Amino acid sequence: MATVPVHPAWLPDEAWRPIGSRRVRVDLDGTVRDEVRDACARHGGTLVTNGPADLVLTHGDGDGFTVTREPGVTTVAAATHAGLLHGLFATVRLGEAAFTPAPPLHSAPAHARRMLDHWDNIDVHPVMGQVERGYAGGSLFWKAGELRHDQLRRIRDYARLLASIGINAVALNNVNVHDTEAHLLTDRLADIATLATIFRGYDIRVHLAVTFAAPMLLGGLDTADPLDPAVRAWWAVTVAHVYERIPDFGGLLVKADSEGRPGPFAYGRTHADGANMLAAALAPHGGVVHWRAFVYNHRQDWRDRSTDRARAAYDHFTPLDGDFDDAVILQVKHGPMDFQVREPVSPVLLAMPQTRLALELQVTQEYTGQQKHVCYLAPMWAEVFGVLPPPGDVVAVANTGDDPFWTGHPLAQANLYAFGRLAWDPALDPSAILDEWLSLTFDPGDGLRAAFHAIMDESWRTYERYTAPLGVGFMVRPGHHYGPDVDGYEYTPWGTYHFADREGVGVDRTVASGTGFAGCYPYPWNDLFESVTDCPDELLLFLHHVPYTHRLRTGRTVIQHIYDTHFTGAAETERMRDLWRAVKPSGLLTPDLHARVATLLDEQVRSATEWRDQLNTYFFRKSGIPDNRGRLIH
Amino acid sequence: MATVPVHPAWLPDEAWRPIGSRRVRVDLDGTVRDEVRDACARHGGTLVTNGPADLVLTHGDGDGFTVTREPGVTTVAAATHAGLLHGLFATVRLGEAAFTPAPPLHSAPAHARRMLDHWDNIDVHPVMGQVERGYAGGSLFWKAGELRHDQLRRIRDYARLLASIGINAVALNNVNVHDTEAHLLTDRLADIATLATIFRGYDIRVHLAVTFAAPMLLGGLDTADPLDPAVRAWWAVTVAHVYERIPDFGGLLVKADSEGRPGPFAYGRTHADGANMLAAALAPHGGVVHWRAFVYNHRQDWRDRSTDRARAAYDHFTPLDGDFDDAVILQVKHGPMDFQVREPVSPVLLAMPQTRLALELQVTQEYTGQQKHVCYLAPMWAEVFGVLPPPGDVVAVANTGDDPFWTGHPLAQANLYAFGRLAWDPALDPSAILDEWLSLTFDPGDGLRAAFHAIMDESWRTYERYTAPLGVGFMVRPGHHYGPDVDGYEYTPWGTYHFADREGVGVDRTVASGTGFAGCYPYPWNDLFESVTDCPDELLLFLHHVPYTHRLRTGRTVIQHIYDTHFTGAAETERMRDLWRAVKPSGLLTPDLHARVATLLDEQVRSATEWRDQLNTYFFRKSGIPDNRGRLIH
């Protein structure tokens, strides 16, 4: 089979020159030494076993790693091979600066588990495709129903990319577990073992998404009741078999009682009953269950204004705080809805002190341009991390596939990169992360670097401007979720999101007159969100229904804000496109990468213009209020 | 393979008793005699060759057939076997009355060709399924990529049902001709020959939908240019091969330059060039080409108000009047759009005196409830026939599949029945046709007959009431077209259909200030449609953009009409459901048929309620005008 050339992402050969051109000693066996040997082979350096060395990678103490830069020798020390591996990649990031004397650098991860969830299917789903919400080609792991044995080298490269940004856990299949994929747990476990061997080389543990109905589907039982002894025994035996084959298996991931998936509700059991059953099977082996809190009624009646999808996870799970076993990690999306471009932080993340929590982010750009639009998400994630106590786990839905650039849009690589870096250290500055990624990926000159920043730094807020004003979400085409459709979900069973009429717009989620969602937050959030005057502008319509003439904290009216941000946002995409056109391919910025980004920016301009015109027309037709600057509204 | 019991539709054994219990003589060889023999075998009558007979089917003159009822003997006479066959079925319809003295009955078809277009695919299309816009199961003809050799008996029964209502031509495959189906013209012609043999027994000729790109796809040419000699030669040879195999082959059906299909535009040629090329290949063998006039720009920009899909066929085709060869039949949908529940008659049908035209109707209920709703369409078709000069051809898209009731909804059989009867005689009264269908299908008592009429007679207008007010169409979910989505198509490339804002609603298609569509009609239609006061209420919003407070000819305002008709329409479905619940299965009204209709009526009530609430809420939110009767609008 012909090999498609694959982009090196942020680990081009060039990034290894500072290390690979020196004398390096590695005191631990494993991948660290293999990487150094390979780098030295490429760049003329030497892997030494004794004698003078410019770089020493050696045993140390504590969590993470320490880089000590003294004249003549730089030392990276860590207690484990994983720590040393992360230290090695930190040294790659430092580049030549790694060999300039500087104060010691100690780095330990803020979150113990930094995980990617792959929504990959083995079979191509007739609607969702092979990777659900995937915008980067087919699966890296599966093709035509089988493991991609011809791509194991590429999977190794992928593991290396993930390890280089600190990822240490990967779930290998879609949380919507269909029939074929259910069998990965049992008779297709060999595939998982093969992948585990590859990821293990980079100190990444593999996890598996399973269906709650597995005892029936795979075990031939007539129930999946979590309190049924036969069901519990089936899970115990099945999980034990997994650990026989994969001793460092990470654990299971479950989407239960959500969007049609089976779960404990069918047996009158709670989610704690369900999760604890799996925890009991996993705990003896050191595994965990990631139990998703994404549970809501997707058969709502839009006429019923008392049902609020934003409350659903809170109402389902906070009463269970304290009921979950230690091996259960409740995996909570960052916002109460579903990865919209702007949401408040989920109140569940602030309300379950006795439960192990994982924060779930979405690197795949389902609602943020589907990797056709530049939308650098790190600023959004930094805001989320800024208001949260660090959970033990950070999880993200992957944005990768078998695309030659890994991520469809080449610049979407920056999102994966930033996710790993923020999961390790949420205090990092998004623009600094971008800079780091740029240096590794393109080694750009000042002008090019400035162009990238001008295109990417603000791109999330730009996307917000031309799509969703003031916290209104879901104004997208149902199904595929690309492009505008203001009323697309307004009357569907999936939830209702704007309630726009000729007087005003927004969802009243106050305690005083709405769904009470604002009251799910601790002080001072509850007070802030409850008050129409104190509520942050960017969340106003998520929390309040207001007249179009309501004055924002900026002094602008809501309707004028809608017009202004849509004109501005669309114009910003034109500026981004023009900046990119002025860039010339050279060096690591290859002509094919440049051309793909240029084509995608054309689409981004087209799409942003469509968003601008549909949104402005929709709200002009409803409000009847003209733009105060007289711009064209159709 | 197990045989699924199939409903006899309007030809139950019982309907044959008046003929089958008598002495009958048949003077022509063929299916007429076979049918009579079978009926006599079932009911104790005798097929006689000489001597006294109660019924004589014999040679006659002229078009159609004549039934002469004299004391002691009824005579059916026709010049052809087809005429005699139609006379036989007319005798079945008469029942015992066929044997009561009465004045002679002569019947000849108003339209020479009465045709069904099947939108069946051989392969199951990933989105459209096996029968495009089919709501009655899989295809009668194809399964798993092959002709259904195990169903040839059922296909014969189908041919018999069609012949019994006067259908004499059938196109066997979808007008959107995909790769597999393209091969029916050449290497899979044996399948068509097999089907032709079956249909020939009932004097029905088969036609084939072909792709304009066939010379490239099948013939290996590098063009499909209709003026290219190699292309013309390929068609001539290919068509000649078809006639070698199927001497009475009807002809070809083409959808060209429409919704992505290939066509002559790619070569800078006109539709006359394209159609005439096929006509040249067909004419020597007596075949025709049905060339669809359904050509429009499906890549419109909603911001461009000058493009009007309603004008498209008129603008494309009327300049070509006189350019088409005799063997070309231009097949025109009854309305200018696409089978909405209410449209004006297409102006193309009134504007091409030098062109052979076919009127195209849609028996499959794509936009009229998808055979989940009772919607008896004969009253709509009768209105269309009422304003048209009879074209030579009437064509309809079939509503049948391998469903045990043929049509999904058992009562949708009445639409197929009525199409055939109206195509034969457009002056028939829709309620009388329904009565005829009822008598044959259910032989109902007076109470049951009244219930059927109460449920079905007005069901088209009921459907119009709870869905599309005053000629606005396309307020459906894009893609599948079931259920409401008022803005679903408003901003799409497929066309824009209501332009509702806070002041008013409707599309200005006047000459004075709109797209000029009203001017495409001859006098007096153009004047009527141009005038906002003279325009018929039911088409007002198709032709004019008016304020919500505009007074209709009924005296009601537009907004109040919207509310009233939606409340009334939904309430009517409840009445229909309750009437059906009061009906008890007995005789030919079997319990399974009764149960299926009951279940479907529940869905119709649910769906009508959804239409009512979404439409009322949408227009209330936009207009701000309350219902003057204070009913609940959400």
mmCIF file of C-alpha atoms in Angstrom, chain B residues 179-277:
data_model
loop_
_atom_site.group_PDB
_atom_site.id
_atom_site.type_symbol
_atom_site.label_atom_id
_atom_site.label_comp_id
_atom_site.label_asym_id
_atom_site.label_seq_id
_atom_site.Cartn_x
_atom_site.Cartn_y
_atom_site.Cartn_z
ATOM 1 C CA ASP B 179 -24.448 4.045 -11.526
ATOM 2 C CA THR B 180 -25.981 0.626 -10.979
ATOM 3 C CA GLU B 181 -29.323 1.608 -12.441
ATOM 4 C CA ALA B 182 -27.691 3.150 -15.512
ATOM 5 C CA HIS B 183 -26.797 -0.381 -16.602
ATOM 6 C CA LEU B 184 -30.447 -1.373 -17.007
ATOM 7 C CA LEU B 185 -30.191 0.168 -20.457
ATOM 8 C CA THR B 186 -27.467 -2.192 -21.596
ATOM 9 C CA ASP B 187 -25.982 -5.158 -19.773
ATOM 10 C CA ARG B 188 -28.877 -5.457 -17.336
ATOM 11 C CA LEU B 189 -31.547 -5.177 -20.016
ATOM 12 C CA ALA B 190 -32.598 -8.781 -19.329
ATOM 13 C CA ASP B 191 -34.208 -7.581 -16.075
ATOM 14 C CA ILE B 192 -36.278 -5.045 -17.974
ATOM 15 C CA ALA B 193 -37.267 -7.660 -20.544
ATOM 16 C CA THR B 194 -38.488 -9.932 -17.743
ATOM 17 C CA LEU B 195 -40.606 -7.153 -16.290
ATOM 18 C CA ALA B 196 -41.841 -6.111 -19.741
ATOM 19 C CA THR B 197 -43.178 -9.613 -20.292
ATOM 20 C CA ILE B 198 -45.220 -9.410 -17.111
ATOM 21 C CA PHE B 199 -46.573 -5.930 -17.763
ATOM 22 C CA ARG B 200 -47.292 -6.774 -21.420
ATOM 23 C CA GLY B 201 -49.864 -9.322 -20.252
ATOM 24 C CA TYR B 202 -51.839 -6.385 -18.919
ATOM 25 C CA ASP B 203 -51.203 -4.158 -21.943
ATOM 26 C CA ILE B 204 -48.781 -1.957 -20.050
ATOM 27 C CA ARG B 205 -45.608 -0.814 -21.787
ATOM 28 C CA VAL B 206 -42.430 -0.356 -19.833
ATOM 29 C CA HIS B 207 -40.182 2.696 -19.949
ATOM 30 C CA LEU B 208 -36.744 3.274 -18.541
ATOM 31 C CA ALA B 209 -35.167 6.275 -16.841
ATOM 32 C CA VAL B 210 -31.680 6.877 -18.197
ATOM 33 C CA THR B 211 -28.816 9.175 -17.407
ATOM 34 C CA PHE B 212 -27.857 11.699 -20.022
ATOM 35 C CA ALA B 213 -24.238 10.727 -19.383
ATOM 36 C CA ALA B 214 -24.870 7.135 -20.466
ATOM 37 C CA PRO B 215 -22.631 7.353 -23.565
ATOM 38 C CA MET B 216 -19.727 8.116 -21.236
ATOM 39 C CA LEU B 217 -20.718 5.895 -18.354
ATOM 40 C CA LEU B 218 -21.728 2.887 -20.412
ATOM 41 C CA GLY B 219 -20.337 3.556 -23.862
ATOM 42 C CA GLY B 220 -16.825 4.631 -22.986
ATOM 43 C CA LEU B 221 -17.134 7.842 -24.984
ATOM 44 C CA ASP B 222 -15.486 10.993 -23.724
ATOM 45 C CA THR B 223 -18.548 13.163 -24.244
ATOM 46 C CA ALA B 224 -22.321 13.056 -24.079
ATOM 47 C CA ASP B 225 -22.720 16.064 -26.380
ATOM 48 C CA PRO B 226 -26.079 15.574 -28.118
ATOM 49 C CA LEU B 227 -24.749 16.945 -31.403
ATOM 50 C CA ASP B 228 -21.696 14.689 -31.451
ATOM 51 C CA PRO B 229 -22.143 12.023 -34.154
ATOM 52 C CA ALA B 230 -20.551 9.301 -32.020
ATOM 53 C CA VAL B 231 -22.913 10.079 -29.184
ATOM 54 C CA ARG B 232 -25.928 10.020 -31.485
ATOM 55 C CA ALA B 233 -24.755 6.759 -33.004
ATOM 56 C CA TRP B 234 -24.281 5.224 -29.567
ATOM 57 C CA TRP B 235 -27.822 6.092 -28.562
ATOM 58 C CA ALA B 236 -29.214 4.816 -31.868
ATOM 59 C CA VAL B 237 -27.458 1.479 -31.544
ATOM 60 C CA THR B 238 -28.234 1.140 -27.856
ATOM 61 C CA VAL B 239 -31.933 1.900 -28.339
ATOM 62 C CA ALA B 240 -32.102 -0.495 -31.289
ATOM 63 C CA HIS B 241 -30.749 -3.249 -29.046
ATOM 64 C CA VAL B 242 -33.466 -2.490 -26.533
ATOM 65 C CA TYR B 243 -36.145 -2.876 -29.208
ATOM 66 C CA GLU B 244 -34.659 -6.129 -30.414
ATOM 67 C CA ARG B 245 -35.245 -7.481 -26.960
ATOM 68 C CA ILE B 246 -38.455 -5.595 -26.101
ATOM 69 C CA PRO B 247 -40.362 -4.760 -29.317
ATOM 70 C CA ASP B 248 -43.078 -2.811 -27.488
ATOM 71 C CA PHE B 249 -40.667 -0.885 -25.274
ATOM 72 C CA GLY B 250 -42.272 2.450 -24.352
ATOM 73 C CA GLY B 251 -39.311 4.756 -24.314
ATOM 74 C CA LEU B 252 -36.893 6.706 -22.164
ATOM 75 C CA LEU B 253 -37.371 9.136 -19.286
ATOM 76 C CA VAL B 254 -34.764 11.788 -18.551
ATOM 77 C CA LYS B 255 -34.062 14.209 -15.731
ATOM 78 C CA ALA B 256 -31.297 16.406 -17.121
ATOM 79 C CA ASP B 257 -29.457 19.462 -15.807
ATOM 80 C CA SER B 258 -31.499 19.295 -12.630
ATOM 81 C CA GLU B 259 -30.355 18.881 -9.048
ATOM 82 C CA GLY B 260 -26.941 17.758 -10.142
ATOM 83 C CA ARG B 261 -27.926 15.404 -12.960
ATOM 84 C CA PRO B 262 -25.919 15.619 -16.176
ATOM 85 C CA GLY B 263 -27.501 17.223 -19.215
ATOM 86 C CA PRO B 264 -26.955 19.153 -22.445
ATOM 87 C CA PHE B 265 -25.969 22.410 -20.680
ATOM 88 C CA ALA B 266 -22.501 20.974 -20.109
ATOM 89 C CA TYR B 267 -21.978 21.115 -23.873
ATOM 90 C CA GLY B 268 -23.616 24.448 -24.486
ATOM 91 C CA ARG B 269 -26.625 22.699 -26.003
ATOM 92 C CA THR B 270 -30.317 23.271 -25.352
ATOM 93 C CA HIS B 271 -32.757 20.867 -23.808
ATOM 94 C CA ALA B 272 -34.302 20.559 -27.258
ATOM 95 C CA ASP B 273 -30.948 19.391 -28.608
ATOM 96 C CA GLY B 274 -30.752 16.815 -25.839
ATOM 97 C CA ALA B 275 -34.297 15.561 -26.100
ATOM 98 C CA ASN B 276 -34.326 15.497 -29.900
ATOM 99 C CA MET B 277 -31.202 13.351 -29.959
#
